[in-house]
Amino acid sequence: MGVLHYWWLVPVGAALGLFGTLIGVGGGFLLVPLLLLLYPHDSPVIITSISLAVVFFNAGSGSLAYGRMGRIDYRSAFLFSLATIPGAVFGALTTASIPRRTFDLVLGVLMLAAAVYLLLQPHADADETTAPSADADGANGTTVAAAKASGFRPRTRLGIVLSGGVGYVSGLLGIGGGIIHVPLLVRVLRFPVHIATATSHMILTGIALAGTIVHVWTGDFSQGYWRTIFLAIGVVVGAQLGAELSNRLRGAWIVRLLAVALGFVGVRVLLLAFTPHMG
């Protein structure tokens, strides 16, 4: 069969691309736990190298779709991306020194913490505190131009500082960083949800590319490129579908979906960490 036995990763990638783009993340927070389950004997550095490369293709495809919709705040995306890249590179270089069980524990705890935070916070402010007259929740979503016309002003300096930490965590864990960036953009920097998810996707493209280049340069990527190719085919298609579907969902529902997904996967990863034969 050769490499064709990886064909089933195409629909898996499509599902990851659809859901990841819908909630503004690269899908790495789902892909990393999935790879941990499917390949329990692979080292964290192999898992993260595959994940970051797939996140790059997903984020790039999703960014093209969101760009056509006018949802990306390009200035914020560019500045935040520059801030994340040094951290992403350093995080990718750090991964190889972390034991597998420690890696699982850190990832699981991070996901659960983010899920609890999103679920405990009121959802109304995800839609109403910024650009209330810019159709933040309407069927057509929000454009950057409409949001700024209604008073939205990105908190650029704070975003740059926070993005540095996001870059390190994303490079370290191979998750792209969207699961951290989207809550920060919405709750702390007060982005309208639809603009936050689109801008996050653009930021993820740079983060994931930087981390992938590091893994290629260090030779870590050599054991996972076929899995990456098949997953990438799926996520490119799925990302386009996810961007279109986002037009039909209210911002609060996107936040809820993100929280539920984080909680489910976080619990599963923690169970994996405490399983002796897989830790």
C-alpha positions as a Markdown table, in Angstrom:
| # | Residue | x | y | z |
|---|---|---|---|---|
| 1 | Met | 0.0 | 0.0 | 0.0 |
| 2 | Gly | 2.9 | 2.4 | 0.6 |
| 3 | Val | 2.0 | 5.9 | 1.7 |
| 4 | Leu | -1.6 | 5.4 | 0.5 |
| 5 | His | -2.5 | 3.8 | 3.9 |
| 6 | Tyr | -2.6 | 7.4 | 5.2 |
| 7 | Trp | -5.6 | 8.2 | 3.0 |
| 8 | Trp | -7.9 | 8.3 | 6.0 |
| 9 | Leu | -6.1 | 11.3 | 7.3 |
| 10 | Val | -7.6 | 13.5 | 4.5 |
| 11 | Pro | -11.2 | 13.4 | 5.9 |
| 12 | Val | -9.7 | 13.8 | 9.4 |
| 13 | Gly | -7.9 | 16.9 | 8.2 |
| 14 | Ala | -11.1 | 18.3 | 6.5 |
| 15 | Ala | -12.9 | 18.0 | 9.8 |
| 16 | Leu | -10.1 | 19.7 | 11.7 |
| 17 | Gly | -9.9 | 22.5 | 9.1 |
| 18 | Leu | -13.6 | 23.1 | 9.2 |
| 19 | Phe | -13.9 | 23.3 | 13.0 |
| 20 | Gly | -10.6 | 25.0 | 13.6 |
| 21 | Thr | -11.4 | 27.8 | 11.1 |
| 22 | Leu | -14.9 | 28.2 | 12.4 |
| 23 | Ile | -13.6 | 29.0 | 15.9 |
| 24 | Gly | -10.5 | 30.8 | 14.8 |
| 25 | Val | -7.8 | 28.3 | 15.6 |
| 26 | Gly | -5.5 | 26.2 | 13.5 |
| 27 | Gly | -6.8 | 22.9 | 14.7 |
| 28 | Gly | -3.6 | 22.0 | 16.5 |
| 29 | Phe | -5.3 | 21.8 | 19.8 |
| 30 | Leu | -7.4 | 18.9 | 18.4 |
| 31 | Leu | -4.7 | 17.4 | 16.2 |
| 32 | Val | -2.0 | 17.1 | 18.8 |
| 33 | Pro | -4.2 | 15.1 | 21.2 |
| 34 | Leu | -5.3 | 13.0 | 18.3 |
| 35 | Leu | -1.8 | 12.2 | 17.2 |
| 36 | Leu | -0.9 | 11.5 | 20.8 |
| 37 | Leu | -3.6 | 8.9 | 20.9 |
| 38 | Leu | -2.9 | 7.4 | 17.5 |
| 39 | Tyr | 0.9 | 7.3 | 17.8 |
| 40 | Pro | 1.6 | 6.8 | 21.5 |
| 41 | His | 5.2 | 5.9 | 21.0 |
| 42 | Asp | 6.1 | 9.0 | 18.9 |
| 43 | Ser | 8.1 | 11.7 | 20.8 |
| 44 | Pro | 6.5 | 15.1 | 21.5 |
| 45 | Val | 8.9 | 16.7 | 18.9 |
| 46 | Ile | 7.5 | 14.5 | 16.1 |
| 47 | Ile | 3.9 | 15.2 | 17.1 |
| 48 | Thr | 4.4 | 19.0 | 17.3 |
| 49 | Ser | 6.3 | 19.1 | 14.0 |
| 50 | Ile | 3.4 | 17.5 | 12.2 |
| 51 | Ser | 0.8 | 19.6 | 13.9 |
| 52 | Leu | 2.5 | 22.9 | 13.3 |
| 53 | Ala | 2.9 | 22.2 | 9.6 |
| 54 | Val | -0.8 | 21.2 | 9.3 |
| 55 | Val | -1.8 | 24.3 | 11.2 |
| 56 | Phe | 0.2 | 26.4 | 8.7 |
| 57 | Phe | -1.8 | 25.0 | 5.8 |
| 58 | Asn | -5.1 | 25.3 | 7.7 |
| 59 | Ala | -4.4 | 28.9 | 8.8 |
| 60 | Gly | -3.2 | 29.9 | 5.4 |
| 61 | Ser | -6.4 | 28.5 | 3.7 |
| 62 | Gly | -8.7 | 30.0 | 6.3 |
| 63 | Ser | -6.9 | 33.4 | 6.0 |
| 64 | Leu | -7.6 | 33.6 | 2.3 |
| 65 | Ala | -11.3 | 33.0 | 2.9 |
| 66 | Tyr | -11.6 | 35.5 | 5.7 |
| 67 | Gly | -9.6 | 38.0 | 3.8 |
| 68 | Arg | -12.1 | 37.9 | 1.0 |
| 69 | Met | -14.8 | 38.6 | 3.6 |
| 70 | Gly | -13.0 | 41.7 | 5.0 |
| 71 | Arg | -12.7 | 40.3 | 8.5 |
| 72 | Ile | -9.0 | 40.4 | 9.1 |
| 73 | Asp | -7.4 | 43.4 | 10.9 |
| 74 | Tyr | -4.2 | 43.2 | 8.9 |
| 75 | Arg | -2.3 | 45.7 | 11.0 |
| 76 | Ser | -2.9 | 43.9 | 14.2 |
| 77 | Ala | -2.2 | 40.5 | 12.6 |
| 78 | Phe | 1.1 | 41.8 | 11.2 |
| 79 | Leu | 2.3 | 43.3 | 14.5 |
| 80 | Phe | 1.1 | 40.4 | 16.7 |
| 81 | Ser | 2.7 | 37.9 | 14.3 |
| 82 | Leu | 6.1 | 39.7 | 14.6 |
| 83 | Ala | 5.7 | 39.5 | 18.4 |
| 84 | Thr | 4.9 | 35.8 | 18.4 |
| 85 | Ile | 7.7 | 34.5 | 16.0 |
| 86 | Pro | 10.6 | 34.8 | 18.5 |
| 87 | Gly | 8.6 | 32.9 | 21.1 |
| 88 | Ala | 7.5 | 30.3 | 18.6 |
| 89 | Val | 11.0 | 29.6 | 17.5 |
| 90 | Phe | 12.3 | 29.3 | 21.1 |
| 91 | Gly | 9.3 | 27.1 | 22.0 |
| 92 | Ala | 9.9 | 24.7 | 19.1 |
| 93 | Leu | 13.5 | 24.4 | 20.2 |
| 94 | Thr | 12.4 | 23.6 | 23.8 |
| 95 | Thr | 10.0 | 20.8 | 22.9 |
| 96 | Ala | 12.7 | 18.1 | 22.5 |
| 97 | Ser | 13.8 | 18.5 | 26.1 |
| 98 | Ile | 10.3 | 17.8 | 27.6 |
| 99 | Pro | 9.4 | 14.2 | 28.7 |
| 100 | Arg | 6.2 | 12.9 | 27.0 |
| 101 | Arg | 4.2 | 12.7 | 30.2 |
| 102 | Thr | 5.1 | 16.2 | 31.2 |
| 103 | Phe | 4.1 | 17.4 | 27.7 |
| 104 | Asp | 0.7 | 15.7 | 28.1 |
| 105 | Leu | 0.1 | 17.2 | 31.5 |
| 106 | Val | 0.9 | 20.8 | 30.5 |
| 107 | Leu | -1.2 | 20.5 | 27.4 |
| 108 | Gly | -4.2 | 19.0 | 29.2 |
| 109 | Val | -4.1 | 21.6 | 32.1 |
| 110 | Leu | -3.8 | 24.5 | 29.7 |
| 111 | Met | -6.8 | 23.3 | 27.7 |
| 112 | Leu | -9.0 | 22.8 | 30.8 |
| 113 | Ala | -8.1 | 26.2 | 32.2 |
| 114 | Ala | -9.0 | 27.9 | 29.0 |
| 115 | Ala | -12.3 | 26.0 | 28.8 |
| 116 | Val | -13.3 | 26.9 | 32.3 |
| 117 | Tyr | -12.5 | 30.5 | 31.8 |
| 118 | Leu | -14.6 | 30.8 | 28.6 |
| 119 | Leu | -17.6 | 28.9 | 30.1 |
| 120 | Leu | -17.6 | 30.9 | 33.3 |
| 121 | Gln | -17.5 | 34.3 | 31.6 |
| 122 | Pro | -20.7 | 35.8 | 30.4 |
| 123 | His | -21.1 | 35.2 | 26.7 |
| 124 | Ala | -23.0 | 38.4 | 25.9 |
| 125 | Asp | -19.9 | 40.6 | 26.0 |
| 126 | Ala | -18.4 | 38.4 | 23.2 |
| 127 | Asp | -21.0 | 40.0 | 21.0 |
| 128 | Glu | -22.1 | 43.3 | 22.5 |
| 129 | Thr | -19.1 | 45.1 | 24.0 |
| 130 | Thr | -17.4 | 46.0 | 20.7 |
| 131 | Ala | -19.0 | 47.3 | 17.6 |
| 132 | Pro | -22.6 | 46.7 | 18.6 |
| 133 | Ser | -23.9 | 48.3 | 15.5 |
| 134 | Ala | -21.6 | 46.6 | 13.1 |
| 135 | Asp | -23.7 | 43.4 | 12.8 |
| 136 | Ala | -21.3 | 41.6 | 15.1 |
| 137 | Asp | -23.6 | 38.6 | 15.1 |
| 138 | Gly | -25.6 | 38.9 | 12.0 |
| 139 | Ala | -25.8 | 36.3 | 9.3 |
| 140 | Asn | -23.1 | 38.3 | 7.3 |
| 141 | Gly | -20.7 | 38.5 | 10.3 |
| 142 | Thr | -18.6 | 41.6 | 11.0 |
| 143 | Thr | -16.2 | 43.4 | 8.7 |
| 144 | Val | -13.2 | 45.3 | 10.1 |
| 145 | Ala | -14.4 | 48.5 | 8.3 |
| 146 | Ala | -17.8 | 48.3 | 9.9 |
| 147 | Ala | -16.4 | 47.6 | 13.4 |
| 148 | Lys | -14.0 | 50.5 | 13.2 |
| 149 | Ala | -16.8 | 52.8 | 12.0 |
| 150 | Ser | -18.7 | 51.9 | 15.2 |
| 151 | Gly | -15.8 | 52.7 | 17.4 |
| 152 | Phe | -13.6 | 49.6 | 17.6 |
| 153 | Arg | -9.9 | 50.4 | 18.2 |
| 154 | Pro | -7.4 | 47.5 | 18.6 |
| 155 | Arg | -5.3 | 47.7 | 21.8 |
| 156 | Thr | -2.1 | 47.2 | 19.8 |
| 157 | Arg | 0.6 | 47.6 | 22.5 |
| 158 | Leu | -1.0 | 45.2 | 25.0 |
| 159 | Gly | -1.6 | 42.8 | 22.1 |
| 160 | Ile | 2.1 | 42.8 | 21.2 |
| 161 | Val | 3.1 | 42.0 | 24.7 |
| 162 | Leu | 0.6 | 39.1 | 25.1 |
| 163 | Ser | 1.5 | 37.7 | 21.7 |
| 164 | Gly | 5.1 | 37.1 | 22.7 |
| 165 | Gly | 3.9 | 34.6 | 25.4 |
| 166 | Val | 1.4 | 33.0 | 23.0 |
| 167 | Gly | 4.2 | 32.4 | 20.5 |
| 168 | Tyr | 6.3 | 30.5 | 23.0 |
| 169 | Val | 3.4 | 28.3 | 24.2 |
| 170 | Ser | 2.3 | 27.6 | 20.6 |
| 171 | Gly | 5.8 | 26.6 | 19.5 |
| 172 | Leu | 6.3 | 24.5 | 22.6 |
| 173 | Leu | 3.1 | 22.5 | 22.3 |
| 174 | Gly | 2.6 | 22.6 | 18.6 |
| 175 | Ile | -0.9 | 23.9 | 18.9 |
| 176 | Gly | -0.6 | 27.0 | 16.8 |
| 177 | Gly | -1.7 | 29.3 | 19.7 |
| 178 | Gly | -5.3 | 30.0 | 18.5 |
| 179 | Ile | -6.8 | 28.5 | 21.6 |
| 180 | Ile | -5.0 | 31.2 | 23.6 |
| 181 | His | -5.1 | 34.1 | 21.1 |
| 182 | Val | -8.8 | 34.0 | 20.4 |
| 183 | Pro | -9.9 | 34.3 | 24.1 |
| 184 | Leu | -7.3 | 37.1 | 24.6 |
| 185 | Leu | -8.5 | 39.0 | 21.5 |
| 186 | Val | -12.1 | 38.7 | 22.6 |
| 187 | Arg | -11.9 | 39.1 | 26.4 |
| 188 | Val | -8.8 | 41.2 | 26.9 |
| 189 | Leu | -8.3 | 43.2 | 23.7 |
| 190 | Arg | -12.1 | 43.5 | 23.1 |
| 191 | Phe | -12.1 | 42.4 | 19.4 |
| 192 | Pro | -15.6 | 41.4 | 18.0 |
| 193 | Val | -15.7 | 37.6 | 17.9 |
| 194 | His | -15.8 | 37.3 | 14.1 |
| 195 | Ile | -12.9 | 39.7 | 13.6 |
| 196 | Ala | -11.0 | 37.9 | 16.4 |
| 197 | Thr | -11.3 | 34.5 | 14.8 |
| 198 | Ala | -10.3 | 35.8 | 11.4 |
| 199 | Thr | -7.3 | 37.9 | 12.7 |
| 200 | Ser | -6.2 | 35.0 | 14.8 |
| 201 | His | -6.1 | 32.8 | 11.7 |
| 202 | Met | -3.8 | 35.3 | 10.0 |
| 203 | Ile | -1.5 | 35.4 | 13.0 |
| 204 | Leu | -1.4 | 31.6 | 13.2 |
| 205 | Thr | 0.0 | 31.4 | 9.7 |
| 206 | Gly | 3.1 | 33.2 | 10.7 |
| 207 | Ile | 3.5 | 31.3 | 14.0 |
| 208 | Ala | 3.1 | 27.9 | 12.5 |
| 209 | Leu | 5.4 | 28.7 | 9.6 |
| 210 | Ala | 8.2 | 29.8 | 12.0 |
| 211 | Gly | 7.8 | 26.7 | 14.1 |
| 212 | Thr | 7.7 | 24.4 | 11.1 |
| 213 | Ile | 10.9 | 25.9 | 9.7 |
| 214 | Val | 12.7 | 25.3 | 13.0 |
| 215 | His | 11.6 | 21.6 | 13.0 |
| 216 | Val | 12.6 | 21.2 | 9.3 |
| 217 | Trp | 16.0 | 22.8 | 10.1 |
| 218 | Thr | 16.6 | 20.5 | 13.1 |
| 219 | Gly | 15.6 | 17.4 | 11.2 |
| 220 | Asp | 12.6 | 16.6 | 13.4 |
| 221 | Phe | 10.1 | 16.8 | 10.6 |
| 222 | Ser | 11.7 | 13.9 | 8.6 |
| 223 | Gln | 9.5 | 11.2 | 10.3 |
| 224 | Gly | 6.1 | 12.9 | 9.7 |
| 225 | Tyr | 5.9 | 14.5 | 6.3 |
| 226 | Trp | 3.6 | 11.9 | 4.7 |
| 227 | Arg | 1.1 | 12.2 | 7.5 |
| 228 | Thr | 1.4 | 16.0 | 7.1 |
| 229 | Ile | 0.7 | 15.9 | 3.4 |
| 230 | Phe | -2.5 | 13.9 | 3.7 |
| 231 | Leu | -3.7 | 16.0 | 6.7 |
| 232 | Ala | -2.9 | 19.2 | 4.8 |
| 233 | Ile | -5.0 | 18.2 | 1.8 |
| 234 | Gly | -8.0 | 17.8 | 4.1 |
| 235 | Val | -7.5 | 21.0 | 6.1 |
| 236 | Val | -7.1 | 23.2 | 3.1 |
| 237 | Val | -10.6 | 22.2 | 1.9 |
| 238 | Gly | -12.1 | 22.1 | 5.4 |
| 239 | Ala | -10.9 | 25.6 | 6.2 |
| 240 | Gln | -12.8 | 27.1 | 3.3 |
| 241 | Leu | -16.0 | 25.4 | 4.5 |
| 242 | Gly | -15.4 | 26.5 | 8.1 |
| 243 | Ala | -15.0 | 30.2 | 7.0 |
| 244 | Glu | -18.3 | 30.0 | 5.1 |
| 245 | Leu | -20.1 | 28.3 | 8.0 |
| 246 | Ser | -18.9 | 31.0 | 10.4 |
| 247 | Asn | -21.3 | 33.4 | 8.6 |
| 248 | Arg | -24.2 | 31.5 | 10.0 |
| 249 | Leu | -23.2 | 31.4 | 13.7 |
| 250 | Arg | -23.5 | 34.0 | 16.4 |
| 251 | Gly | -20.3 | 35.0 | 18.1 |
| 252 | Ala | -21.4 | 33.6 | 21.5 |
| 253 | Trp | -21.9 | 30.2 | 19.9 |
| 254 | Ile | -18.4 | 30.2 | 18.5 |
| 255 | Val | -17.1 | 30.9 | 22.0 |
| 256 | Arg | -19.1 | 28.1 | 23.4 |
| 257 | Leu | -17.9 | 25.7 | 20.8 |
| 258 | Leu | -14.4 | 26.6 | 21.5 |
| 259 | Ala | -14.8 | 26.1 | 25.3 |
| 260 | Val | -16.5 | 22.7 | 24.9 |
| 261 | Ala | -13.8 | 21.4 | 22.5 |
| 262 | Leu | -11.1 | 22.6 | 24.8 |
| 263 | Gly | -12.6 | 20.9 | 27.8 |
| 264 | Phe | -13.2 | 17.6 | 26.0 |
| 265 | Val | -9.8 | 17.3 | 24.6 |
| 266 | Gly | -8.1 | 18.5 | 27.8 |
| 267 | Val | -9.7 | 15.8 | 29.8 |
| 268 | Arg | -8.7 | 13.2 | 27.3 |
| 269 | Val | -5.1 | 14.3 | 27.2 |
| 270 | Leu | -4.9 | 14.3 | 31.0 |
| 271 | Leu | -6.3 | 10.7 | 31.1 |
| 272 | Leu | -3.6 | 9.8 | 28.5 |
| 273 | Ala | -0.9 | 11.3 | 30.7 |
| 274 | Phe | -1.9 | 9.2 | 33.7 |
| 275 | Thr | -2.1 | 6.0 | 31.6 |
| 276 | Pro | 1.1 | 4.1 | 32.5 |
| 277 | His | 1.6 | 2.3 | 29.2 |
| 278 | Met | 1.1 | 5.4 | 27.1 |
| 279 | Gly | 2.8 | 8.0 | 29.3 |
